[in-house]
PDB file of C-alpha atoms and ligand atoms in Angstrom:
ATOM      1  CA  MET A  12     126.048 109.567  56.926  1.00  0.00           C
ATOM      2  CA  ASN A  13     126.412 107.947  60.371  1.00  0.00           C
ATOM      3  CA  PHE A  14     123.609 106.043  62.088  1.00  0.00           C
ATOM      4  CA  ILE A  15     122.498 108.794  64.502  1.00  0.00           C
ATOM      5  CA  ASP A  16     122.397 111.417  61.713  1.00  0.00           C
ATOM      6  CA  LYS A  17     120.473 109.009  59.419  1.00  0.00           C
ATOM      7  CA  LEU A  18     117.994 108.245  62.151  1.00  0.00           C
ATOM      8  CA  SER A  19     117.470 111.968  62.965  1.00  0.00           C
ATOM      9  CA  ALA A  20     116.899 112.626  59.261  1.00  0.00           C
ATOM     10  CA  ALA A  21     114.409 109.787  59.032  1.00  0.00           C
ATOM     11  CA  TRP A  22     112.511 110.955  62.143  1.00  0.00           C
ATOM     12  CA  THR A  23     112.067 114.320  60.488  1.00  0.00           C
ATOM     13  CA  ALA A  24     111.518 113.234  56.861  1.00  0.00           C
ATOM     14  CA  ASN A  25     108.748 110.762  57.675  1.00  0.00           C
ATOM     15  CA  HIS A  26     107.547 112.580  60.785  1.00  0.00           C
ATOM     16  CA  SER A  27     107.614 109.147  62.486  1.00  0.00           C
ATOM     17  CA  LEU A  28     109.062 107.374  65.471  1.00  0.00           C
ATOM     18  CA  LEU A  29     107.769 104.038  64.234  1.00  0.00           C
ATOM     19  CA  CYS A  30     110.290 101.224  63.652  1.00  0.00           C
ATOM     20  CA  VAL A  31     108.801  98.347  61.549  1.00  0.00           C
ATOM     21  CA  GLY A  32     110.063  94.938  62.727  1.00  0.00           C
ATOM     22  CA  LEU A  33     110.639  92.205  60.154  1.00  0.00           C
ATOM     23  CA  ASP A  34     110.053  88.824  61.935  1.00  0.00           C
ATOM     24  CA  PRO A  35     109.015  86.460  59.136  1.00  0.00           C
ATOM     25  CA  ASP A  36     107.422  83.355  60.514  1.00  0.00           C
ATOM     26  CA  LEU A  37     106.660  80.807  57.736  1.00  0.00           C
ATOM     27  CA  ALA A  38     103.471  79.627  59.476  1.00  0.00           C
ATOM     28  CA  LYS A  39     102.064  83.186  59.451  1.00  0.00           C
ATOM     29  CA  LEU A  40     103.063  84.147  55.928  1.00  0.00           C
ATOM     30  CA  PRO A  41     100.311  84.594  53.358  1.00  0.00           C
ATOM     31  CA  ALA A  42      99.511  81.118  51.881  1.00  0.00           C
ATOM     32  CA  GLU A  43     100.770  82.045  48.411  1.00  0.00           C
ATOM     33  CA  LEU A  44     104.255  82.787  49.848  1.00  0.00           C
ATOM     34  CA  ARG A  45     104.665  79.962  52.287  1.00  0.00           C
ATOM     35  CA  ASP A  46     106.077  77.287  49.898  1.00  0.00           C
ATOM     36  CA  THR A  47     107.968  79.467  47.418  1.00  0.00           C
ATOM     37  CA  PRO A  48     111.763  79.682  47.711  1.00  0.00           C
ATOM     38  CA  ASP A  49     111.722  83.449  47.731  1.00  0.00           C
ATOM     39  CA  GLY A  50     108.604  83.741  49.866  1.00  0.00           C
ATOM     40  CA  ILE A  51     110.411  85.359  52.791  1.00  0.00           C
ATOM     41  CA  THR A  52     112.164  87.890  50.552  1.00  0.00           C
ATOM     42  CA  THR A  53     108.918  88.734  48.777  1.00  0.00           C
ATOM     43  CA  PHE A  54     107.056  89.085  52.099  1.00  0.00           C
ATOM     44  CA  CYS A  55     109.633  91.400  53.694  1.00  0.00           C
ATOM     45  CA  THR A  56     110.289  93.520  50.629  1.00  0.00           C
ATOM     46  CA  ARG A  57     106.543  94.071  50.122  1.00  0.00           C
ATOM     47  CA  ILE A  58     106.163  95.029  53.783  1.00  0.00           C
ATOM     48  CA  ILE A  59     109.060  97.473  53.313  1.00  0.00           C
ATOM     49  CA  ASP A  60     107.408  99.029  50.191  1.00  0.00           C
ATOM     50  CA  ALA A  61     104.099  99.292  52.023  1.00  0.00           C
ATOM     51  CA  THR A  62     105.502 101.126  55.073  1.00  0.00           C
ATOM     52  CA  ALA A  63     108.760 102.856  54.101  1.00  0.00           C
ATOM     53  CA  ASP A  64     107.139 106.322  54.085  1.00  0.00           C
ATOM     54  CA  LEU A  65     105.772 105.658  57.588  1.00  0.00           C
ATOM     55  CA  ALA A  66     108.884 104.336  59.362  1.00  0.00           C
ATOM     56  CA  CYS A  67     111.954 105.843  60.972  1.00  0.00           C
ATOM     57  CA  ALA A  68     113.739 102.453  60.754  1.00  0.00           C
ATOM     58  CA  PHE A  69     113.373  98.807  59.841  1.00  0.00           C
ATOM     59  CA  LYS A  70     114.451  96.055  62.210  1.00  0.00           C
ATOM     60  CA  PRO A  71     114.894  92.527  60.906  1.00  0.00           C
ATOM     61  CA  GLN A  72     115.306  90.057  63.729  1.00  0.00           C
ATOM     62  CA  ILE A  73     118.036  87.642  62.656  1.00  0.00           C
ATOM     63  CA  ALA A  74     116.640  84.612  64.456  1.00  0.00           C
ATOM     64  CA  TYR A  75     113.652  84.357  62.111  1.00  0.00           C
ATOM     65  CA  PHE A  76     115.982  84.046  59.166  1.00  0.00           C
ATOM     66  CA  ALA A  77     118.741  81.916  60.741  1.00  0.00           C
ATOM     67  CA  ALA A  78     116.188  79.342  62.038  1.00  0.00           C
ATOM     68  CA  LEU A  79     115.137  78.706  58.461  1.00  0.00           C
ATOM     69  CA  GLY A  80     118.624  78.826  56.953  1.00  0.00           C
ATOM     70  CA  ALA A  81     117.417  82.031  55.223  1.00  0.00           C
ATOM     71  CA  GLU A  82     120.474  84.196  55.706  1.00  0.00           C
ATOM     72  CA  LYS A  83     120.775  84.664  51.948  1.00  0.00           C
ATOM     73  CA  GLN A  84     117.192  86.020  51.941  1.00  0.00           C
ATOM     74  CA  LEU A  85     118.142  88.411  54.761  1.00  0.00           C
ATOM     75  CA  GLU A  86     121.141  89.592  52.735  1.00  0.00           C
ATOM     76  CA  ASP A  87     118.779  90.208  49.790  1.00  0.00           C
ATOM     77  CA  ILE A  88     116.290  92.090  51.970  1.00  0.00           C
ATOM     78  CA  CYS A  89     119.003  94.271  53.493  1.00  0.00           C
ATOM     79  CA  ARG A  90     120.357  95.047  50.026  1.00  0.00           C
ATOM     80  CA  TYR A  91     116.838  95.864  48.819  1.00  0.00           C
ATOM     81  CA  LEU A  92     116.356  98.295  51.673  1.00  0.00           C
ATOM     82  CA  ARG A  93     119.747  99.982  51.144  1.00  0.00           C
ATOM     83  CA  ASP A  94     119.195 100.274  47.405  1.00  0.00           C
ATOM     84  CA  ASN A  95     115.584 101.488  47.473  1.00  0.00           C
ATOM     85  CA  TYR A  96     115.295 103.329  50.735  1.00  0.00           C
ATOM     86  CA  PRO A  97     118.871 104.435  51.591  1.00  0.00           C
ATOM     87  CA  HIS A  98     117.518 107.156  53.917  1.00  0.00           C
ATOM     88  CA  ILE A  99     115.824 104.665  56.276  1.00  0.00           C
ATOM     89  CA  PRO A 100     118.124 103.084  58.895  1.00  0.00           C
ATOM     90  CA  LEU A 101     118.476  99.276  58.934  1.00  0.00           C
ATOM     91  CA  ILE A 102     118.779  97.847  62.470  1.00  0.00           C
ATOM     92  CA  LEU A 103     119.892  94.269  62.697  1.00  0.00           C
ATOM     93  CA  ASP A 104     118.299  92.814  65.877  1.00  0.00           C
ATOM     94  CA  ALA A 105     120.897  90.176  66.803  1.00  0.00           C
ATOM     95  CA  LYS A 106     121.514  90.851  70.565  1.00  0.00           C
ATOM     96  CA  ARG A 107     125.077  89.540  70.241  1.00  0.00           C
ATOM     97  CA  GLY A 108     127.471  89.303  73.127  1.00  0.00           C
ATOM     98  CA  ASP A 109     130.800  87.423  73.237  1.00  0.00           C
ATOM     99  CA  ILE A 110     134.529  87.830  73.810  1.00  0.00           C
ATOM    100  CA  GLY A 111     136.297  90.394  71.663  1.00  0.00           C
ATOM    101  CA  ALA A 112     137.687  88.051  69.038  1.00  0.00           C
ATOM    102  CA  THR A 113     134.313  86.559  68.376  1.00  0.00           C
ATOM    103  CA  ALA A 114     132.498  89.837  68.641  1.00  0.00           C
ATOM    104  CA  THR A 115     134.811  91.121  65.874  1.00  0.00           C
ATOM    105  CA  GLN A 116     133.214  88.561  63.581  1.00  0.00           C
ATOM    106  CA  TYR A 117     129.719  89.332  64.770  1.00  0.00           C
ATOM    107  CA  ALA A 118     130.364  93.011  64.015  1.00  0.00           C
ATOM    108  CA  ARG A 119     131.544  92.091  60.513  1.00  0.00           C
ATOM    109  CA  GLU A 120     128.436  89.973  60.088  1.00  0.00           C
ATOM    110  CA  ALA A 121     126.148  92.914  60.976  1.00  0.00           C
ATOM    111  CA  PHE A 122     128.001  95.713  59.272  1.00  0.00           C
ATOM    112  CA  GLU A 123     129.707  94.069  56.318  1.00  0.00           C
ATOM    113  CA  ARG A 124     127.595  91.072  55.434  1.00  0.00           C
ATOM    114  CA  TYR A 125     124.204  92.670  56.073  1.00  0.00           C
ATOM    115  CA  GLY A 126     125.319  96.282  55.712  1.00  0.00           C
ATOM    116  CA  ALA A 127     123.284  97.234  58.799  1.00  0.00           C
ATOM    117  CA  ASP A 128     123.325 100.792  60.101  1.00  0.00           C
ATOM    118  CA  ALA A 129     123.074  99.536  63.627  1.00  0.00           C
ATOM    119  CA  VAL A 130     123.016  96.254  65.593  1.00  0.00           C
ATOM    120  CA  THR A 131     121.553  95.259  68.975  1.00  0.00           C
ATOM    121  CA  VAL A 132     124.082  93.842  71.477  1.00  0.00           C
ATOM    122  CA  ASN A 133     123.997  92.422  74.992  1.00  0.00           C
ATOM    123  CA  PRO A 134     126.224  94.196  77.591  1.00  0.00           C
ATOM    124  CA  TYR A 135     126.432  91.277  79.980  1.00  0.00           C
ATOM    125  CA  MET A 136     130.039  90.504  79.031  1.00  0.00           C
ATOM    126  CA  GLY A 137     131.204  94.080  79.538  1.00  0.00           C
ATOM    127  CA  GLU A 138     133.055  96.812  77.655  1.00  0.00           C
ATOM    128  CA  ASP A 139     135.643  94.693  75.862  1.00  0.00           C
ATOM    129  CA  SER A 140     132.856  92.560  74.345  1.00  0.00           C
ATOM    130  CA  LEU A 141     131.332  95.749  72.842  1.00  0.00           C
ATOM    131  CA  ASP A 142     134.551  97.361  71.660  1.00  0.00           C
ATOM    132  CA  PRO A 143     134.528  95.555  68.240  1.00  0.00           C
ATOM    133  CA  TYR A 144     131.164  97.118  67.457  1.00  0.00           C
ATOM    134  CA  LEU A 145     132.134 100.545  68.826  1.00  0.00           C
ATOM    135  CA  ALA A 146     135.125 100.386  66.509  1.00  0.00           C
ATOM    136  CA  TRP A 147     132.739 101.115  63.652  1.00  0.00           C
ATOM    137  CA  PRO A 148     132.191 104.791  64.436  1.00  0.00           C
ATOM    138  CA  ASP A 149     129.559 105.435  61.721  1.00  0.00           C
ATOM    139  CA  ARG A 150     127.386 102.509  62.852  1.00  0.00           C
ATOM    140  CA  GLY A 151     124.958 102.369  65.736  1.00  0.00           C
ATOM    141  CA  VAL A 152     125.430 100.084  68.717  1.00  0.00           C
ATOM    142  CA  ILE A 153     122.116  99.489  70.449  1.00  0.00           C
ATOM    143  CA  ILE A 154     122.649  98.006  73.922  1.00  0.00           C
ATOM    144  CA  LEU A 155     120.101  96.040  75.935  1.00  0.00           C
ATOM    145  CA  CYS A 156     119.138  97.956  79.033  1.00  0.00           C
ATOM    146  CA  ARG A 157     115.607  97.261  80.254  1.00  0.00           C
ATOM    147  CA  THR A 158     114.079  94.676  77.941  1.00  0.00           C
ATOM    148  CA  SER A 159     110.327  94.299  77.279  1.00  0.00           C
ATOM    149  CA  ASN A 160     109.914  90.782  78.540  1.00  0.00           C
ATOM    150  CA  PRO A 161     108.701  90.050  82.135  1.00  0.00           C
ATOM    151  CA  GLY A 162     111.814  87.959  82.942  1.00  0.00           C
ATOM    152  CA  GLY A 163     114.037  90.962  82.179  1.00  0.00           C
ATOM    153  CA  SER A 164     113.468  91.921  85.793  1.00  0.00           C
ATOM    154  CA  ASP A 165     115.323  88.810  87.018  1.00  0.00           C
ATOM    155  CA  LEU A 166     118.683  90.450  86.395  1.00  0.00           C
ATOM    156  CA  GLN A 167     117.971  93.989  85.215  1.00  0.00           C
ATOM    157  CA  PHE A 168     116.353  94.868  88.572  1.00  0.00           C
ATOM    158  CA  LEU A 169     119.128  93.497  90.713  1.00  0.00           C
ATOM    159  CA  ASP A 170     120.266  96.035  93.301  1.00  0.00           C
ATOM    160  CA  THR A 171     123.845  97.117  92.676  1.00  0.00           C
ATOM    161  CA  ASP A 172     124.877  99.434  95.528  1.00  0.00           C
ATOM    162  CA  GLY A 173     121.406 100.920  95.667  1.00  0.00           C
ATOM    163  CA  VAL A 174     121.029 101.209  91.879  1.00  0.00           C
ATOM    164  CA  PRO A 175     119.106  98.747  89.748  1.00  0.00           C
ATOM    165  CA  LEU A 176     121.342  97.059  87.204  1.00  0.00           C
ATOM    166  CA  TYR A 177     119.493  98.505  84.149  1.00  0.00           C
ATOM    167  CA  GLN A 178     120.136 102.054  85.388  1.00  0.00           C
ATOM    168  CA  ARG A 179     123.812 101.196  85.894  1.00  0.00           C
ATOM    169  CA  VAL A 180     123.932 100.028  82.304  1.00  0.00           C
ATOM    170  CA  ALA A 181     122.277 103.227  81.107  1.00  0.00           C
ATOM    171  CA  ARG A 182     124.809 105.322  83.032  1.00  0.00           C
ATOM    172  CA  LEU A 183     127.808 103.289  81.856  1.00  0.00           C
ATOM    173  CA  VAL A 184     126.759 103.701  78.243  1.00  0.00           C
ATOM    174  CA  ALA A 185     126.016 107.400  78.545  1.00  0.00           C
ATOM    175  CA  GLU A 186     129.128 108.338  80.525  1.00  0.00           C
ATOM    176  CA  LYS A 187     131.747 105.843  79.375  1.00  0.00           C
ATOM    177  CA  TRP A 188     131.023 103.665  76.346  1.00  0.00           C
ATOM    178  CA  ASN A 189     129.400 106.255  74.051  1.00  0.00           C
ATOM    179  CA  LYS A 190     132.767 107.859  73.201  1.00  0.00           C
ATOM    180  CA  ASN A 191     131.870 108.188  69.492  1.00  0.00           C
ATOM    181  CA  GLY A 192     128.243 109.269  70.055  1.00  0.00           C
ATOM    182  CA  GLN A 193     127.008 106.094  68.323  1.00  0.00           C
ATOM    183  CA  CYS A 194     125.153 104.301  71.099  1.00  0.00           C
ATOM    184  CA  ALA A 195     121.488 103.750  71.746  1.00  0.00           C
ATOM    185  CA  LEU A 196     119.664 101.649  74.341  1.00  0.00           C
ATOM    186  CA  VAL A 197     116.865  99.029  74.238  1.00  0.00           C
ATOM    187  CA  VAL A 198     114.137  99.868  76.711  1.00  0.00           C
ATOM    188  CA  GLY A 199     110.780  98.089  76.582  1.00  0.00           C
ATOM    189  CA  ALA A 200     107.504  99.915  76.092  1.00  0.00           C
ATOM    190  CA  THR A 201     106.050  97.527  78.660  1.00  0.00           C
ATOM    191  CA  PHE A 202     107.907  99.439  81.437  1.00  0.00           C
ATOM    192  CA  PRO A 203     107.172 103.160  81.023  1.00  0.00           C
ATOM    193  CA  GLU A 204     108.340 104.045  84.516  1.00  0.00           C
ATOM    194  CA  GLU A 205     111.786 102.548  83.766  1.00  0.00           C
ATOM    195  CA  LEU A 206     111.752 104.197  80.376  1.00  0.00           C
ATOM    196  CA  ALA A 207     111.372 107.580  82.095  1.00  0.00           C
ATOM    197  CA  GLN A 208     114.221 106.679  84.461  1.00  0.00           C
ATOM    198  CA  VAL A 209     116.480 105.769  81.558  1.00  0.00           C
ATOM    199  CA  ARG A 210     115.573 108.970  79.663  1.00  0.00           C
ATOM    200  CA  ALA A 211     116.512 110.999  82.700  1.00  0.00           C
ATOM    201  CA  ILE A 212     119.924 109.315  82.864  1.00  0.00           C
ATOM    202  CA  VAL A 213     120.894 109.364  79.160  1.00  0.00           C
ATOM    203  CA  GLY A 214     119.747 112.780  77.923  1.00  0.00           C
ATOM    204  CA  ASP A 215     118.869 112.720  74.249  1.00  0.00           C
ATOM    205  CA  MET A 216     120.408 109.296  73.479  1.00  0.00           C
ATOM    206  CA  PRO A 217     118.125 107.368  71.065  1.00  0.00           C
ATOM    207  CA  LEU A 218     116.136 104.509  72.530  1.00  0.00           C
ATOM    208  CA  LEU A 219     114.893 101.424  70.676  1.00  0.00           C
ATOM    209  CA  VAL A 220     111.566 100.685  72.306  1.00  0.00           C
ATOM    210  CA  PRO A 221     109.947  97.319  71.505  1.00  0.00           C
ATOM    211  CA  GLY A 222     106.810  96.143  73.254  1.00  0.00           C
ATOM    212  CA  ILE A 223     103.828  98.022  71.728  1.00  0.00           C
ATOM    213  CA  GLY A 224     101.456  96.051  69.530  1.00  0.00           C
ATOM    214  CA  ALA A 225     101.576  92.324  70.178  1.00  0.00           C
ATOM    215  CA  GLN A 226     103.211  92.767  73.620  1.00  0.00           C
ATOM    216  CA  GLY A 227     100.546  95.238  74.723  1.00  0.00           C
ATOM    217  CA  GLY A 228     102.664  98.263  75.671  1.00  0.00           C
ATOM    218  CA  ASP A 229     100.699 101.502  76.060  1.00  0.00           C
ATOM    219  CA  ILE A 230     101.593 104.012  73.383  1.00  0.00           C
ATOM    220  CA  ALA A 231     100.596 107.108  75.277  1.00  0.00           C
ATOM    221  CA  ALA A 232     102.610 106.145  78.314  1.00  0.00           C
ATOM    222  CA  THR A 233     105.599 105.090  76.166  1.00  0.00           C
ATOM    223  CA  VAL A 234     105.785 108.381  74.298  1.00  0.00           C
ATOM    224  CA  GLY A 235     105.178 110.393  77.467  1.00  0.00           C
ATOM    225  CA  ALA A 236     108.041 108.598  79.236  1.00  0.00           C
ATOM    226  CA  GLY A 237     110.586 108.306  76.460  1.00  0.00           C
ATOM    227  CA  GLN A 238     110.417 111.257  74.104  1.00  0.00           C
ATOM    228  CA  THR A 239     113.056 113.963  74.172  1.00  0.00           C
ATOM    229  CA  ALA A 240     112.141 117.636  74.638  1.00  0.00           C
ATOM    230  CA  ASN A 241     111.838 118.039  70.864  1.00  0.00           C
ATOM    231  CA  GLY A 242     109.449 115.062  70.568  1.00  0.00           C
ATOM    232  CA  MET A 243     112.068 112.690  69.091  1.00  0.00           C
ATOM    233  CA  GLY A 244     114.501 110.227  70.637  1.00  0.00           C
ATOM    234  CA  MET A 245     112.780 106.891  70.121  1.00  0.00           C
ATOM    235  CA  MET A 246     112.492 104.082  67.586  1.00  0.00           C
ATOM    236  CA  ILE A 247     109.181 102.573  68.803  1.00  0.00           C
ATOM    237  CA  SER A 248     109.211  99.090  67.345  1.00  0.00           C
ATOM    238  CA  SER A 249     106.252  96.900  66.315  1.00  0.00           C
ATOM    239  CA  SER A 250     106.644  93.658  64.363  1.00  0.00           C
ATOM    240  CA  ARG A 251     103.775  91.121  64.493  1.00  0.00           C
ATOM    241  CA  ALA A 252     100.947  93.630  64.870  1.00  0.00           C
ATOM    242  CA  ILE A 253     101.940  95.272  61.593  1.00  0.00           C
ATOM    243  CA  ILE A 254     103.348  92.489  59.396  1.00  0.00           C
ATOM    244  CA  TYR A 255     100.545  90.061  60.227  1.00  0.00           C
ATOM    245  CA  ALA A 256      97.724  92.583  60.378  1.00  0.00           C
ATOM    246  CA  GLN A 257      94.340  91.055  59.456  1.00  0.00           C
ATOM    247  CA  PRO A 258      93.026  92.355  56.128  1.00  0.00           C
ATOM    248  CA  GLN A 259      89.633  94.076  56.251  1.00  0.00           C
ATOM    249  CA  ASP A 260      87.033  95.099  53.640  1.00  0.00           C
ATOM    250  CA  GLY A 261      88.803  93.896  50.502  1.00  0.00           C
ATOM    251  CA  GLU A 262      92.303  94.780  51.656  1.00  0.00           C
ATOM    252  CA  ASP A 263      95.238  92.516  50.815  1.00  0.00           C
ATOM    253  CA  TRP A 264      97.876  91.831  53.424  1.00  0.00           C
ATOM    254  CA  THR A 265     100.090  94.688  52.390  1.00  0.00           C
ATOM    255  CA  ASP A 266      97.137  97.133  52.639  1.00  0.00           C
ATOM    256  CA  ALA A 267      96.454  95.759  56.084  1.00  0.00           C
ATOM    257  CA  ALA A 268     100.062  96.173  57.195  1.00  0.00           C
ATOM    258  CA  ARG A 269     100.078  99.740  55.859  1.00  0.00           C
ATOM    259  CA  ARG A 270      96.785 100.576  57.612  1.00  0.00           C
ATOM    260  CA  VAL A 271      98.097  99.315  61.011  1.00  0.00           C
ATOM    261  CA  ALA A 272     101.429 101.110  60.457  1.00  0.00           C
ATOM    262  CA  ILE A 273      99.597 104.365  59.777  1.00  0.00           C
ATOM    263  CA  GLU A 274      97.394 103.849  62.862  1.00  0.00           C
ATOM    264  CA  THR A 275     100.439 103.135  64.976  1.00  0.00           C
ATOM    265  CA  ARG A 276     102.493 106.078  63.664  1.00  0.00           C
ATOM    266  CA  ASP A 277      99.517 108.392  64.188  1.00  0.00           C
ATOM    267  CA  ALA A 278      98.842 107.086  67.723  1.00  0.00           C
ATOM    268  CA  ILE A 279     102.504 107.799  68.518  1.00  0.00           C
ATOM    269  CA  ASN A 280     102.472 111.251  66.962  1.00  0.00           C
ATOM    270  CA  GLN A 281      99.311 112.241  68.812  1.00  0.00           C
ATOM    271  CA  HIS A 282     101.350 112.110  72.058  1.00  0.00           C
ATOM    272  CA  ARG A 283     104.515 113.755  70.881  1.00  0.00           C
ATOM    273  CA  ALA A 284     105.480 117.166  72.261  1.00  0.00           C
ATOM    274  CA  VAL A 285     106.282 118.597  68.817  1.00  0.00           C
TER     275      VAL A 285
HETATM  276  O1  LIG B 314     113.430  93.900  74.862  1.00  0.00           O
HETATM  277  C1  LIG B 314     113.218  93.526  73.721  1.00  0.00           C
HETATM  278  C2  LIG B 314     114.210  93.505  72.719  1.00  0.00           C
HETATM  279  C3  LIG B 314     113.871  93.122  71.486  1.00  0.00           C
HETATM  280  N1  LIG B 314     112.636  92.699  71.157  1.00  0.00           N
HETATM  281  C4  LIG B 314     112.415  92.256  69.765  1.00  0.00           C
HETATM  282  O2  LIG B 314     111.428  93.213  69.194  1.00  0.00           O
HETATM  283  C5  LIG B 314     110.497  92.490  68.429  1.00  0.00           C
HETATM  284  C6  LIG B 314     109.143  92.603  69.058  1.00  0.00           C
HETATM  285  O3  LIG B 314     108.160  92.005  68.222  1.00  0.00           O
HETATM  286  P1  LIG B 314     106.595  92.250  68.414  1.00  0.00           P
HETATM  287  O4  LIG B 314     105.966  91.367  67.393  1.00  0.00           O
HETATM  288  O5  LIG B 314     106.343  93.724  68.105  1.00  0.00           O
HETATM  289  O6  LIG B 314     106.265  91.891  69.802  1.00  0.00           O
HETATM  290  C7  LIG B 314     111.005  91.050  68.309  1.00  0.00           C
HETATM  291  O7  LIG B 314     111.834  90.962  67.181  1.00  0.00           O
HETATM  292  C8  LIG B 314     111.841  90.868  69.593  1.00  0.00           C
HETATM  293  O8  LIG B 314     112.889  89.907  69.370  1.00  0.00           O
HETATM  294  C9  LIG B 314     111.697  92.666  72.129  1.00  0.00           C
HETATM  295  O9  LIG B 314     110.555  92.257  71.855  1.00  0.00           O
HETATM  296  N2  LIG B 314     112.005  93.069  73.384  1.00  0.00           N
END
């Protein structure tokens, strides 16, 4: 099953637009896992077990693993997800961008080494830098458009013949690069007005929407701006707010992560059209 079909099936099966981000920071891991060789793997797989019925996707951010030399653990986590929850899409958040020859290797890293269903990429180097990912027609290619950070405006808002650059990216992807119907865009929840603009340009194309939770994006505004007519169309991503949720009233950390994931999924669903 290709990425878009798998995502659509997960939206429906779990009645959820929530994407759970896996950003393991050693300093924030439960004390009992901090100094064990497999602590990162145990942490992430337990978060996956605690939230898999609540999520439409999981999104490990590769920097958290690479910084620790924990690529082997990331491989193990990706395999665990594929083996145990094959119906939930795995998005590798890598934001790659390079010349074609190098991008070919990055695509193999994402799709062969980690077996990801989709990868995030940076469009700054243009179409030929994305072709190696687009050459994997069953995998998703999720292109940065209007990112959630304040500094995203430095370039993404630049006026290009009367059109802000992020809208030009959205149009390019929708009209030219999405030949195989495998593309999605990253649009931050911190900018609901721009999210609505992108939705108007790209039709029903899926949007990966980080920025709720720790970054403070408003869920009601996000869903209102980004959902498709059938109440789908988004992978609304939250990492730190879920995986480092504070335990309450006798909960352990997995209970706390599950509770916040349920609250987040429900808050999203409350504002969906369908
Ligand atoms: O525009 C973007 C693109 C990607 N991200 C990534 O999403 C998560 C957000 O983590 P939170 O803890 O929910 O803030 C993180 O992995 C970022 O690298 C983004 O935030 N904004």
